[in-house]
Amino acid sequence: MSTQWSPAFNKTYPDRLLQSVQELPPVDLFVTTADDKLEPPIITINTVLSLLALDYPSHKLACYVSDDGCSPLIFYALHEASKFAIHWVPFCKKYNVQIRAPFRYFCDEDNKCMTNNEEFRQEWSRMKDMYDNLSRKIDVDPNSIPNLLQGEYTVFSNTHRTDHPAIIKVIWENKEMVEDGLPHLIYISREKRPKQPHHFKAGAMNVLTRVSGLITNAPFILNVDCDMFVNNPKTVLHAMSILLDSKGEKEVAFAQCPQQFYATLKDDPFGNQLTILYKYLGAGLAGLQGIFYGGTNCFHRRKVIYGLFPDDVGKGNKLSDEELKQKFGASKQLRKSVVDTFEGKIYAPSDVIIVTKAVEEANQVAGYGYEYRTGWGKQVGWMYGSITEDVHTGLTMHEKGWRSELCTPDPIAFRGCAPIGGPTSMSQQKRWATGMLEIFFGKHCPIFGTIFGKLSFRQFLAYMWIINWGFNPVAQVCYASLTAYCIITNSNFLPKDWGIYIPTAVVVIYKIYNLYEYLDSGMSIRAWWNNQRMSIITPMNAGFCGFITILLKLLGISDTVFDITKKDIPPSNDDTHDKNAGRHTFDESLVFLPGTTILLLQLTAIFIKLFGFQPQGVLSGNYECGMAEILCSVYVIICYWPFLKGLFGTGKYGIPLTTICKGGILTCLFVCLCRKTVSV
Ligand SMILES: O=c1ccn([C@@H]2O[C@H](COP(=O)(O)OP(=O)(O)O[C@H]3O[C@H](CO)[C@@H](O)[C@H](O)[C@H]3O)[C@@H](O)[C@H]2O)c(=O)[nH]1
Ligand SMILES: [Mn+2]
């Protein structure tokens, strides 16, 4: 409640920006991809194409793609995409195309039919043919890749995704630094060696930061995940309106655009479209110290990434060379670029031509040993120690006293893939719950941040709210078990007199307000209900497993891993009407065990009640199980409707028999234990 109490909104006017600043600053664009199977190259290149076509002087942009999968296919796809971009980018700019990711643009045939302009129609068709050709070309069988491994591709021979040297390739260089050309496009696959920690996405971001520091060293950085294409070509201008504001430099560390999705399923069946979260929580946070960093669609100030405090803005470099070395590592070139960043020096276009030369040095900073005994991941760059490196990194900035802002242009800035299907969605949410707990148990816990740092009290509460994604599941599982326990043992935990009205009223008012938020945002009651339901299902399954993972980590038994979310090739418009779309799917993973057990437990409890198997007369009348406990149990069953269907479903729509058996055994154990407590 505290978080949403004082909402604030930003309105940006990019046209006025062009009047008030003399020159626009350079911006480095980072894209991360990590697995060419889970993240098909066609998705990545669409994101890259949309970035290359941004409405911003192209000699001020440079696009860096980090490939943690070391995939020649991604490299090949980027190469082909850059050839297509030579035609695509001028086309978009000439006709002021809004969606510059071709797969979304060509989805909509209306774009062509809407106009009578014959020249446009012809060009449209030519572009479409070229794009179809490109998609066919990169849709190659992975086995044919060895044939691709000639010339440029030889560096990929004898590489394995977890064992290879650093590979940095300039795919396209804007040699003449022309304003309406194509931005530089650079491929980076950092060095990896077996058993050497690489810190997942945070590690990749730090390599991108260093490599780009050596090549273009732009004062601003935009980072997107491989599936987040630009939906509004003026986005950079909107973000710059916030960051270049005279007050901005002293206060605002980053400008975050909301994560929204395309080709979404109707009524948000998996409760993961985040619309309400960004709208209300985002506005609420904007009224405090600012929105959390969401890992993608975010514009950062490079010097803040380098660890600058707000009080030191404008004071230039205050670090000695020794300190620079300790923090930023051995590369002299890099340290020089860091000093430039602190001093606000921007490379002139004439300096930048040495891209190829910088690449040699870049190989050094992309090596796995480069960070050894430096401040990367601890004092500077993206923070290590949590698999939700985004919230973690943003938190350290807020703890230093920086603010952040939400940037919400119209049309919305970016769009990406929301996970479709139970297992993908659950594994993503499990990672988030795990990552939040890692933050809580880490050095940057918000509690310390408020006491010793500059995290404001209400911002602290907001961070605790989101960290609670990791703790709340335990409470939910306990309560669900408690209702079942009360029914089975004929006891109660809710008051029987008027005392019951107070908690009921609180819950009902909260739910009604929540429903209002959905309706006010133009969403349906169904979408509200789906989110309610998922707010029971997701924590008890994904969140609970996340909690167990952290217990195992704290006990030193196993470490946490960043499981990449599978990105499905976007369905064409017709597929979204598929009758099974939105139906819950399951797999063998343990993530579905807690939910299955809870459901079986509630069913058993209701069965015991209905058939009169409850023990009688153990407790006096006032302490017996009442209507309230039964209603709670029924509510849980209704929420678990998709699981109930899953008990009887087949194939991917059914809960696997092994999971049901395991759940059954746990349920029996629970019932036996309950009975024991009564008989004692
Ligand atoms: O070892 C890795 C693992 C992941 N990634 C990239 O990280 C991004 C995010 O991964 P994804 O599987 O899409 O995770 P999501 O749950 O969709 O991502 C959300 O949550 C993450 C933190 O858990 C943030 O990093 C993301 O920005 C945010 O969008 C993708 O571009 C990946 O290619 C890497 O580069 N290296
Ligand atoms: Mn994602």
XYZ file of C-alpha atoms and ligand atoms in Angstrom:
717
model
C 0.000 0.000 0.000
C 2.860 2.312 0.895
C 4.349 1.755 -2.539
C 1.255 2.778 -4.462
C 0.316 5.657 -2.188
C 1.912 8.505 -4.147
C 1.928 7.724 -7.863
C 3.844 9.916 -10.296
C 4.083 10.010 -14.086
C 6.667 11.183 -16.573
C 5.697 12.820 -19.793
C 8.379 13.208 -22.411
C 8.514 15.536 -25.411
C 11.315 14.433 -27.711
C 10.689 17.314 -30.121
C 11.540 19.806 -27.428
C 14.675 17.834 -26.604
C 16.028 18.531 -30.053
C 15.473 22.220 -29.455
C 17.154 22.304 -26.060
C 20.320 20.232 -26.543
C 22.943 21.117 -29.083
C 24.050 17.627 -29.777
C 22.634 14.238 -28.988
C 24.959 11.938 -27.019
C 26.098 8.543 -28.348
C 24.301 5.460 -27.048
C 25.647 1.907 -26.981
C 23.046 -0.779 -27.565
C 23.501 -4.165 -25.866
C 21.673 -7.342 -26.825
C 22.181 -10.619 -24.970
C 21.479 -14.078 -26.254
C 22.654 -17.327 -24.791
C 21.275 -20.369 -26.573
C 20.318 -20.726 -30.234
C 17.754 -23.437 -29.463
C 15.868 -21.736 -26.653
C 16.308 -18.368 -28.314
C 15.969 -18.911 -32.074
C 18.266 -16.618 -34.108
C 15.290 -15.202 -36.009
C 14.095 -13.586 -32.774
C 17.499 -12.116 -32.005
C 18.007 -10.666 -35.467
C 14.593 -9.057 -35.406
C 15.549 -7.300 -32.189
C 18.844 -6.236 -33.717
C 17.162 -4.958 -36.886
C 14.731 -2.899 -34.843
C 17.670 -1.365 -32.968
C 19.643 -0.583 -36.110
C 16.607 1.236 -37.476
C 16.099 3.512 -34.466
C 15.243 7.139 -35.167
C 18.535 8.486 -33.898
C 21.666 9.625 -35.745
C 23.197 6.281 -36.652
C 26.806 7.363 -36.208
C 25.931 7.845 -32.547
C 24.721 4.288 -32.128
C 26.658 1.032 -31.866
C 25.014 -2.322 -31.414
C 26.846 -5.040 -29.462
C 25.439 -8.552 -29.412
C 26.656 -10.893 -26.687
C 26.266 -14.574 -27.498
C 26.798 -16.775 -24.460
C 26.108 -19.855 -26.518
C 29.082 -19.265 -28.862
C 26.885 -20.187 -31.784
C 28.132 -19.864 -35.357
C 24.473 -19.866 -36.341
C 23.849 -16.623 -34.442
C 26.929 -15.087 -36.015
C 25.817 -16.202 -39.457
C 22.296 -14.884 -38.852
C 23.643 -11.501 -37.771
C 25.838 -11.370 -40.800
C 22.911 -12.012 -43.102
C 20.739 -9.605 -41.139
C 23.257 -6.811 -41.591
C 23.033 -7.276 -45.365
C 19.263 -7.046 -45.169
C 19.522 -4.011 -42.862
C 21.150 -2.016 -45.639
C 17.769 -2.042 -47.390
C 15.488 -2.342 -44.410
C 16.684 0.664 -42.414
C 16.250 3.241 -45.214
C 12.853 1.717 -46.010
C 11.697 2.156 -42.397
C 12.982 5.698 -42.220
C 11.569 6.704 -45.573
C 8.064 5.483 -44.828
C 8.223 6.170 -41.109
C 7.435 2.579 -40.233
C 6.462 2.185 -36.601
C 7.325 -1.446 -35.900
C 10.810 -2.012 -37.254
C 11.129 -5.675 -36.325
C 10.249 -7.206 -39.708
C 8.468 -10.303 -38.373
C 5.926 -8.144 -36.587
C 5.709 -5.610 -39.372
C 4.979 -8.145 -42.085
C 2.449 -9.964 -39.902
C 0.081 -7.184 -40.704
C -0.806 -7.139 -44.383
C -2.855 -3.993 -43.775
C 0.358 -1.998 -43.802
C 0.526 -2.542 -47.513
C -3.137 -2.350 -48.393
C -3.835 0.833 -46.462
C -2.190 3.033 -49.001
C -2.580 3.752 -52.678
C 1.026 4.721 -53.042
C 2.205 2.385 -55.794
C 5.893 2.953 -55.099
C 5.392 2.018 -51.470
C 3.487 -1.132 -52.374
C 6.278 -2.222 -54.627
C 8.960 -1.561 -52.072
C 6.887 -3.287 -49.431
C 6.705 -6.426 -51.532
C 10.407 -6.272 -52.301
C 11.231 -5.966 -48.602
C 8.924 -8.825 -47.749
C 10.590 -11.065 -50.297
C 13.990 -10.141 -49.001
C 12.938 -10.803 -45.450
C 11.374 -14.165 -46.303
C 14.569 -15.030 -48.052
C 16.571 -14.070 -44.989
C 14.397 -16.180 -42.682
C 14.752 -19.178 -44.961
C 18.493 -18.724 -45.117
C 19.045 -18.717 -41.393
C 16.590 -21.510 -40.760
C 19.347 -24.001 -41.497
C 19.780 -27.421 -40.077
C 22.371 -27.182 -37.275
C 24.185 -30.111 -38.907
C 24.954 -28.022 -41.941
C 26.835 -25.559 -39.784
C 30.220 -27.152 -40.461
C 29.715 -26.057 -44.058
C 29.259 -22.548 -42.823
C 32.496 -22.784 -40.908
C 34.681 -21.411 -43.614
C 36.507 -18.141 -43.848
C 35.121 -15.900 -41.149
C 33.628 -18.863 -39.380
C 36.787 -20.858 -38.730
C 37.100 -19.308 -35.287
C 34.088 -21.361 -34.315
C 35.644 -24.688 -35.138
C 36.584 -26.765 -32.106
C 34.571 -24.578 -29.820
C 32.092 -25.782 -27.267
C 29.578 -23.479 -25.643
C 31.309 -23.840 -22.283
C 34.861 -24.044 -23.574
C 36.131 -21.533 -26.106
C 38.281 -18.409 -26.400
C 36.796 -14.936 -26.716
C 35.407 -14.227 -30.175
C 34.832 -10.622 -31.148
C 33.889 -9.756 -34.700
C 32.937 -6.496 -36.291
C 30.029 -7.445 -38.525
C 29.368 -3.959 -39.781
C 31.371 -0.826 -39.305
C 29.937 2.578 -40.083
C 33.287 3.596 -41.532
C 32.378 6.985 -42.891
C 30.417 7.751 -39.717
C 27.485 8.920 -41.765
C 24.437 10.072 -39.935
C 21.912 8.082 -41.899
C 23.951 4.937 -42.434
C 23.899 1.801 -40.345
C 25.244 1.783 -36.784
C 28.263 -0.442 -36.003
C 27.264 -4.039 -35.359
C 29.625 -6.116 -33.241
C 29.431 -9.757 -32.239
C 30.913 -10.838 -28.905
C 31.186 -14.260 -27.396
C 33.190 -13.992 -24.197
C 35.740 -16.589 -23.263
C 34.422 -19.522 -21.284
C 36.247 -22.387 -19.659
C 34.732 -25.406 -17.936
C 34.156 -25.027 -14.204
C 35.066 -21.332 -14.278
C 32.194 -19.221 -12.933
C 30.820 -16.950 -15.633
C 27.994 -15.302 -13.671
C 25.389 -15.796 -16.367
C 23.789 -12.657 -17.720
C 25.521 -10.289 -15.301
C 28.870 -11.615 -16.522
C 27.838 -11.122 -20.130
C 26.731 -7.539 -19.414
C 30.066 -6.726 -17.818
C 31.949 -8.007 -20.842
C 29.694 -5.919 -23.088
C 30.403 -2.881 -20.930
C 34.156 -3.348 -21.145
C 34.320 -4.166 -24.834
C 32.083 -1.246 -25.764
C 34.147 0.938 -23.419
C 37.155 0.231 -25.592
C 35.406 0.790 -28.890
C 32.762 3.495 -28.647
C 32.537 4.287 -24.929
C 29.142 5.983 -25.228
C 27.984 7.752 -22.048
C 24.637 5.944 -22.245
C 23.829 2.277 -22.571
C 20.572 0.697 -23.636
C 20.260 -2.975 -22.847
C 17.646 -5.387 -24.154
C 17.115 -9.138 -24.025
C 17.246 -10.865 -27.382
C 13.451 -11.027 -27.639
C 12.690 -7.375 -26.866
C 12.331 -5.458 -30.097
C 11.838 -1.710 -30.363
C 8.172 -0.910 -30.753
C 8.572 2.861 -30.870
C 11.471 4.103 -33.027
C 11.693 7.358 -31.058
C 12.321 5.523 -27.790
C 15.919 6.694 -27.418
C 14.813 10.298 -27.787
C 12.176 9.798 -25.107
C 14.706 8.271 -22.741
C 17.213 11.027 -23.437
C 14.567 13.601 -22.555
C 14.648 12.134 -19.061
C 18.367 11.494 -18.747
C 19.565 14.777 -20.252
C 17.257 16.839 -18.096
C 19.389 19.318 -16.147
C 18.326 17.772 -12.847
C 18.574 14.309 -14.336
C 22.310 14.025 -14.355
C 22.564 14.660 -10.656
C 19.781 12.313 -9.768
C 18.671 9.785 -12.327
C 20.794 6.681 -12.749
C 18.632 4.903 -15.279
C 15.417 5.170 -17.259
C 13.466 1.948 -17.406
C 10.797 1.253 -20.029
C 8.086 -1.262 -19.117
C 8.305 -4.880 -20.231
C 5.292 -5.548 -22.370
C 4.624 -8.393 -24.732
C 3.304 -9.129 -28.206
C 0.934 -11.788 -29.503
C -0.214 -12.280 -25.936
C -2.792 -14.850 -25.002
C -6.271 -13.584 -24.265
C -6.998 -12.819 -20.607
C -3.480 -13.559 -19.405
C -4.027 -17.248 -18.517
C -0.573 -17.638 -16.952
C -0.692 -14.363 -15.060
C 2.670 -13.246 -16.479
C 1.900 -10.267 -18.688
C 2.860 -7.812 -15.930
C 0.555 -5.076 -17.243
C -0.916 -4.105 -13.898
C 2.395 -4.533 -12.144
C 4.133 -1.994 -14.362
C 1.225 0.392 -14.475
C 0.446 0.732 -10.784
C 3.604 -0.396 -9.069
C 5.669 1.494 -11.628
C 3.773 4.729 -11.029
C 3.909 4.196 -7.270
C 7.661 3.677 -7.334
C 8.122 6.719 -9.541
C 6.718 8.721 -6.642
C 9.421 7.269 -4.376
C 13.036 6.653 -5.380
C 12.085 5.170 -8.722
C 11.258 1.968 -10.523
C 13.336 -1.189 -10.080
C 15.735 -2.092 -12.848
C 14.016 -4.799 -14.889
C 16.983 -6.258 -16.764
C 15.861 -5.197 -20.212
C 14.505 -2.068 -21.960
C 16.650 0.103 -19.734
C 18.884 3.112 -20.422
C 21.863 3.354 -18.093
C 24.382 6.071 -17.470
C 27.776 4.503 -18.010
C 29.419 6.356 -15.147
C 26.843 5.042 -12.713
C 27.610 1.546 -13.928
C 31.220 2.415 -13.125
C 30.242 3.031 -9.527
C 29.845 6.812 -9.386
C 27.996 8.367 -6.416
C 25.489 11.184 -7.070
C 27.569 13.583 -4.955
C 30.561 13.099 -7.240
C 28.790 14.148 -10.417
C 30.776 16.757 -12.302
C 33.884 16.268 -10.189
C 35.718 14.251 -12.835
C 37.868 11.288 -11.980
C 38.739 10.991 -8.299
C 40.452 7.626 -8.456
C 44.196 7.086 -8.485
C 45.649 4.777 -11.091
C 46.133 2.123 -8.405
C 42.450 2.293 -7.478
C 41.444 2.234 -11.117
C 43.523 -0.879 -11.609
C 42.030 -2.570 -8.581
C 38.475 -1.802 -9.737
C 38.633 -2.029 -13.510
C 41.470 -4.471 -14.113
C 44.718 -4.592 -16.010
C 43.781 -3.086 -19.386
C 45.368 0.328 -19.678
C 43.156 1.249 -22.581
C 40.069 0.425 -20.592
C 41.216 2.471 -17.605
C 41.754 5.401 -19.902
C 38.246 5.041 -21.256
C 36.911 4.882 -17.691
C 38.644 8.151 -16.850
C 37.160 9.668 -20.016
C 33.733 8.542 -18.868
C 34.133 10.122 -15.436
C 35.380 13.316 -17.027
C 32.481 13.392 -19.432
C 34.647 13.139 -22.548
C 32.857 11.788 -25.562
C 34.769 10.334 -28.483
C 34.627 12.480 -31.571
C 33.591 10.564 -34.677
C 37.138 10.829 -35.998
C 38.491 8.936 -32.961
C 36.294 5.977 -33.506
C 37.539 4.765 -36.841
C 40.019 2.469 -35.129
C 37.333 -0.066 -34.361
C 39.353 -2.975 -35.670
C 42.347 -1.966 -33.589
C 40.260 -1.696 -30.448
C 39.008 -5.211 -31.081
C 42.468 -6.624 -30.354
C 42.462 -5.082 -26.897
C 38.836 -6.116 -26.501
C 39.786 -9.784 -26.678
C 41.756 -9.303 -23.484
C 38.889 -7.756 -21.514
C 36.513 -10.473 -22.735
C 38.694 -13.214 -21.261
C 37.381 -15.193 -18.313
C 40.340 -14.375 -16.108
C 40.136 -10.626 -16.627
C 37.887 -9.984 -13.648
C 39.993 -11.942 -11.208
C 40.659 -9.750 -8.146
C 38.994 -6.692 -9.631
C 35.845 -4.832 -8.640
C 33.714 -6.166 -11.516
C 30.475 -7.602 -10.196
C 31.197 -6.300 -6.691
C 31.916 -2.577 -6.888
C 31.419 -1.828 -10.563
C 29.286 -3.162 -13.407
C 26.386 -5.560 -13.124
C 26.356 -7.178 -9.675
C 27.098 -10.856 -9.071
C 25.526 -13.016 -6.430
C 21.923 -13.144 -7.571
C 20.330 -14.662 -10.644
C 18.017 -11.671 -10.745
C 21.016 -9.471 -11.442
C 18.649 -6.750 -12.620
C 16.899 -5.946 -9.347
C 20.199 -6.502 -7.550
C 22.114 -4.012 -9.717
C 19.320 -1.422 -9.547
C 19.189 -1.804 -5.776
C 22.881 -0.991 -5.361
C 22.297 2.202 -7.349
C 19.342 3.218 -5.209
C 21.439 2.465 -2.132
C 23.989 4.992 -3.347
C 21.252 7.600 -3.457
C 20.442 7.552 -7.172
C 16.913 7.808 -8.456
C 15.436 6.070 -11.471
C 12.591 6.940 -13.780
C 9.960 5.075 -15.715
C 9.868 5.930 -19.402
C 6.498 5.280 -21.014
C 6.239 6.731 -24.492
C 3.175 6.176 -26.591
C 3.268 3.775 -28.460
C 4.960 1.610 -25.898
C 8.773 1.480 -26.198
C 9.529 -2.259 -26.512
C 7.717 -5.530 -26.820
C 8.921 -9.074 -26.169
C 7.903 -12.700 -25.686
C 5.902 -13.682 -22.612
C 6.493 -17.332 -21.755
C 3.683 -19.532 -23.002
C 2.918 -22.678 -21.080
C 3.222 -23.976 -17.545
C 6.797 -25.293 -17.351
C 8.447 -22.242 -18.977
C 6.478 -19.798 -16.906
C 7.172 -21.734 -13.700
C 10.887 -21.979 -14.295
C 11.076 -18.233 -14.922
C 9.152 -17.461 -11.741
C 11.253 -19.920 -9.787
C 14.378 -18.086 -10.929
C 12.885 -14.774 -9.842
C 11.950 -16.103 -6.390
C 15.416 -17.625 -5.989
C 17.147 -14.454 -7.130
C 15.141 -12.287 -4.729
C 16.161 -14.448 -1.790
C 19.779 -14.305 -2.914
C 19.525 -10.526 -2.708
C 18.012 -10.712 0.756
C 20.740 -12.987 2.072
C 23.466 -11.052 0.260
C 25.606 -8.051 1.099
C 23.236 -5.593 -0.545
C 20.189 -6.596 1.483
C 17.837 -3.575 1.493
C 17.845 -3.587 5.306
C 21.525 -2.576 5.326
C 20.864 -0.250 2.416
C 18.452 1.809 4.520
C 20.509 1.785 7.688
C 23.930 2.426 6.159
C 23.057 3.639 2.679
C 20.705 6.086 1.061
C 17.770 3.840 0.353
C 14.672 5.743 1.433
C 12.408 4.017 3.921
C 9.470 3.614 1.585
C 11.720 2.434 -1.228
C 13.042 -0.112 1.251
C 9.488 -1.304 1.899
C 8.961 -1.607 -1.860
C 12.092 -3.735 -2.208
C 10.955 -5.878 0.704
C 7.628 -6.342 -1.042
C 9.322 -7.743 -4.118
C 11.777 -9.824 -2.101
C 8.748 -11.272 -0.393
C 8.127 -13.157 -3.651
C 10.702 -15.502 -2.177
C 9.306 -15.790 1.367
C 5.577 -15.570 0.759
C 5.389 -19.056 -0.846
C 6.334 -20.659 2.460
C 3.481 -18.881 4.209
C 1.073 -19.839 1.433
C 2.038 -23.501 1.584
C 1.713 -23.460 5.394
C -1.732 -21.881 5.270
C -2.949 -24.279 2.610
C -1.734 -27.190 4.711
C -3.263 -25.670 7.804
C -6.776 -25.565 6.338
C -6.449 -29.197 5.351
C -5.066 -30.046 8.788
C -8.001 -28.373 10.511
C -10.549 -30.244 8.417
C -8.816 -33.586 8.854
C -8.429 -33.204 12.618
C -11.715 -31.374 13.119
C -10.103 -28.305 14.654
C -10.080 -24.667 13.597
C -7.694 -21.781 13.100
C -10.113 -19.034 12.156
C -12.289 -17.311 14.750
C -15.918 -18.371 14.872
C -17.499 -15.213 16.263
C -17.518 -11.730 14.722
C -13.717 -11.769 14.701
C -13.879 -13.516 11.329
C -15.355 -10.420 9.712
C -12.240 -8.331 10.121
C -9.860 -10.474 8.037
C -12.642 -11.219 5.568
C -13.359 -7.521 5.078
C -9.679 -6.741 4.534
C -9.337 -9.472 1.923
C -12.556 -8.529 0.129
C -11.719 -4.807 -0.013
C -8.252 -5.581 -1.329
C -9.606 -7.903 -4.009
C -12.219 -5.386 -5.108
C -9.594 -2.672 -5.402
C -7.467 -5.065 -7.413
C -10.391 -5.803 -9.702
C -10.860 -2.061 -10.173
C -7.224 -1.784 -11.355
C -7.880 -4.380 -14.037
C -11.125 -2.855 -15.229
C -9.618 0.627 -15.171
C -6.829 -0.603 -17.456
C -9.337 -1.987 -19.914
C -8.738 -5.589 -18.951
C -11.420 -8.193 -18.387
C -12.757 -9.759 -15.204
C -11.435 -13.024 -16.556
C -7.916 -11.598 -16.736
C -8.290 -10.474 -13.132
C -9.440 -13.895 -12.054
C -6.623 -15.629 -13.957
C -4.128 -13.440 -12.147
C -5.785 -14.155 -8.797
C -5.569 -17.831 -9.477
C -1.962 -17.653 -10.571
C -1.111 -15.641 -7.474
C -1.973 -18.810 -5.551
C -0.519 -21.352 -7.975
C 2.773 -19.704 -8.943
C 4.149 -18.987 -5.473
C 3.180 -22.390 -4.094
C 4.944 -24.167 -6.944
C 7.664 -22.011 -8.480
C 8.221 -19.805 -5.450
C 8.337 -22.700 -3.025
C 10.881 -24.537 -5.166
C 12.889 -21.313 -5.302
C 12.872 -21.231 -1.517
C 14.107 -24.820 -1.318
C 16.852 -23.980 -3.835
C 18.058 -21.192 -1.564
C 17.992 -23.456 1.478
C 20.200 -25.874 -0.443
C 22.511 -23.028 -1.409
C 22.742 -21.721 2.164
C 23.524 -25.246 3.348
C 26.245 -25.417 0.719
C 24.674 -28.399 -1.039
C 24.101 -26.855 -4.473
C 24.417 -23.524 -6.238
C 21.837 -21.573 -8.202
C 21.678 -21.668 -11.992
C 20.169 -19.234 -14.490
C 17.714 -21.340 -16.525
C 17.021 -19.508 -19.755
C 13.376 -18.903 -20.608
C 12.378 -20.578 -23.854
C 11.299 -18.089 -26.495
C 8.762 -19.526 -28.866
C 8.788 -18.438 -32.462
C 6.010 -15.889 -32.502
C 2.681 -17.342 -33.543
C 1.106 -15.706 -36.541
C -2.169 -13.991 -35.765
C -4.318 -17.031 -36.558
C -2.499 -19.292 -34.172
C -3.427 -17.178 -31.190
C -6.993 -18.392 -31.659
C -5.853 -21.958 -31.189
C -8.367 -23.594 -28.869
C -5.685 -25.050 -26.624
C -3.833 -21.761 -26.330
C -3.728 -20.820 -22.683
C -4.358 -24.344 -21.465
C -1.958 -25.279 -18.721
C 0.813 -27.654 -19.597
C 2.959 -29.739 -17.286
C 6.173 -31.698 -17.370
C 8.120 -34.051 -15.147
C 9.908 -31.287 -13.280
C 9.617 -31.144 -9.508
C 8.223 -27.639 -9.734
C 4.702 -29.081 -10.038
C 4.998 -31.351 -7.004
C 4.067 -28.866 -4.257
C 0.923 -27.814 -6.125
C -0.144 -31.352 -6.909
C 0.317 -32.314 -3.274
C -1.626 -29.303 -1.992
C -4.486 -30.102 -4.348
C -4.627 -33.774 -3.376
C -4.509 -32.741 0.245
C -7.481 -30.390 -0.085
C -9.440 -33.029 -1.987
C -8.696 -35.584 0.707
C -9.735 -33.136 3.420
C -13.047 -32.369 1.717
C -13.614 -36.083 1.182
C -13.029 -36.744 4.870
C -15.479 -34.015 5.792
C -18.182 -35.107 3.355
C -18.075 -38.735 4.395
C -17.945 -37.952 8.085
C -14.497 -39.369 8.765
C -13.571 -36.441 10.946
C -12.735 -37.413 14.510
C -15.553 -36.345 16.834
C -15.540 -34.952 20.314
C -11.817 -34.463 20.654
C -12.255 -30.754 21.123
C -15.210 -28.892 22.550
C -17.718 -27.428 20.068
C -16.158 -23.999 19.870
C -12.860 -25.390 18.616
C -14.248 -27.689 15.986
C -13.684 -27.153 12.305
C -16.213 -24.649 10.995
C -17.488 -23.337 7.715
C -14.610 -20.871 7.320
C -11.955 -23.595 7.053
C -14.035 -25.511 4.532
C -14.558 -22.423 2.392
C -10.823 -21.737 2.410
C -10.159 -25.254 1.258
C -12.780 -25.024 -1.487
C -11.258 -21.720 -2.609
C -7.861 -23.356 -2.963
C -9.413 -26.142 -5.044
C -11.119 -23.627 -7.330
C -7.820 -21.796 -7.805
C -6.186 -25.086 -8.630
C -8.703 -25.859 -11.345
C -5.977 -26.166 -14.053
C -4.216 -28.750 -11.882
C -7.473 -30.606 -11.257
C -7.921 -30.854 -15.016
C -4.274 -31.834 -15.243
C -4.901 -34.833 -12.972
C -7.085 -36.267 -15.713
C -5.384 -34.767 -18.755
C -3.099 -36.599 -21.113
C 0.163 -35.748 -22.822
C 1.541 -32.348 -21.973
C -1.837 -31.307 -20.628
C -1.714 -33.942 -17.896
C 0.304 -33.992 -14.698
C 2.790 -36.874 -15.089
C 1.876 -40.010 -13.158
C 5.137 -39.943 -11.225
C 4.337 -36.476 -9.897
C 0.820 -37.600 -8.935
C 2.233 -40.648 -7.119
C 4.784 -38.582 -5.252
C 2.049 -36.100 -4.330
C -0.176 -38.993 -3.237
C 2.512 -40.395 -0.947
C 3.143 -37.000 0.632
C -0.604 -36.544 1.141
C -0.932 -39.929 2.870
C 1.999 -39.082 5.111
C 0.421 -35.761 6.010
C -2.940 -37.335 6.811
C -1.294 -39.988 8.977
C 0.646 -37.341 10.885
C -2.542 -35.328 11.384
C -4.324 -38.329 12.776
C -1.418 -38.971 15.123
C -1.639 -35.518 16.630
C -5.303 -36.115 17.384
C -4.895 -39.527 18.928
C -2.069 -38.458 21.224
O 23.989 -17.114 -19.029
C 23.182 -16.344 -19.530
C 21.804 -16.418 -19.268
C 20.950 -15.512 -19.876
N 21.408 -14.576 -20.717
C 20.470 -13.620 -21.362
O 19.673 -12.995 -20.413
C 18.467 -12.560 -20.984
C 17.293 -12.839 -20.093
O 17.055 -14.197 -20.008
P 15.596 -14.832 -20.106
O 15.771 -16.288 -20.092
O 14.848 -14.195 -21.210
O 14.996 -14.429 -18.736
P 13.641 -13.663 -18.378
O 13.084 -14.281 -17.148
O 12.736 -13.534 -19.508
O 14.296 -12.282 -18.002
C 13.970 -11.394 -16.971
O 14.641 -11.697 -15.761
C 16.064 -11.723 -15.820
C 16.581 -11.915 -14.423
O 16.190 -13.136 -13.884
C 16.601 -10.437 -16.387
O 17.974 -10.569 -16.570
C 15.949 -10.146 -17.708
O 16.420 -8.971 -18.268
C 14.456 -10.064 -17.506
O 13.805 -9.789 -18.738
C 18.360 -13.251 -22.347
O 18.585 -12.308 -23.362
C 19.481 -14.278 -22.278
O 20.020 -14.509 -23.525
C 22.761 -14.481 -20.981
O 23.193 -13.643 -21.760
N 23.610 -15.369 -20.374
Mn 12.761 -12.717 -21.373
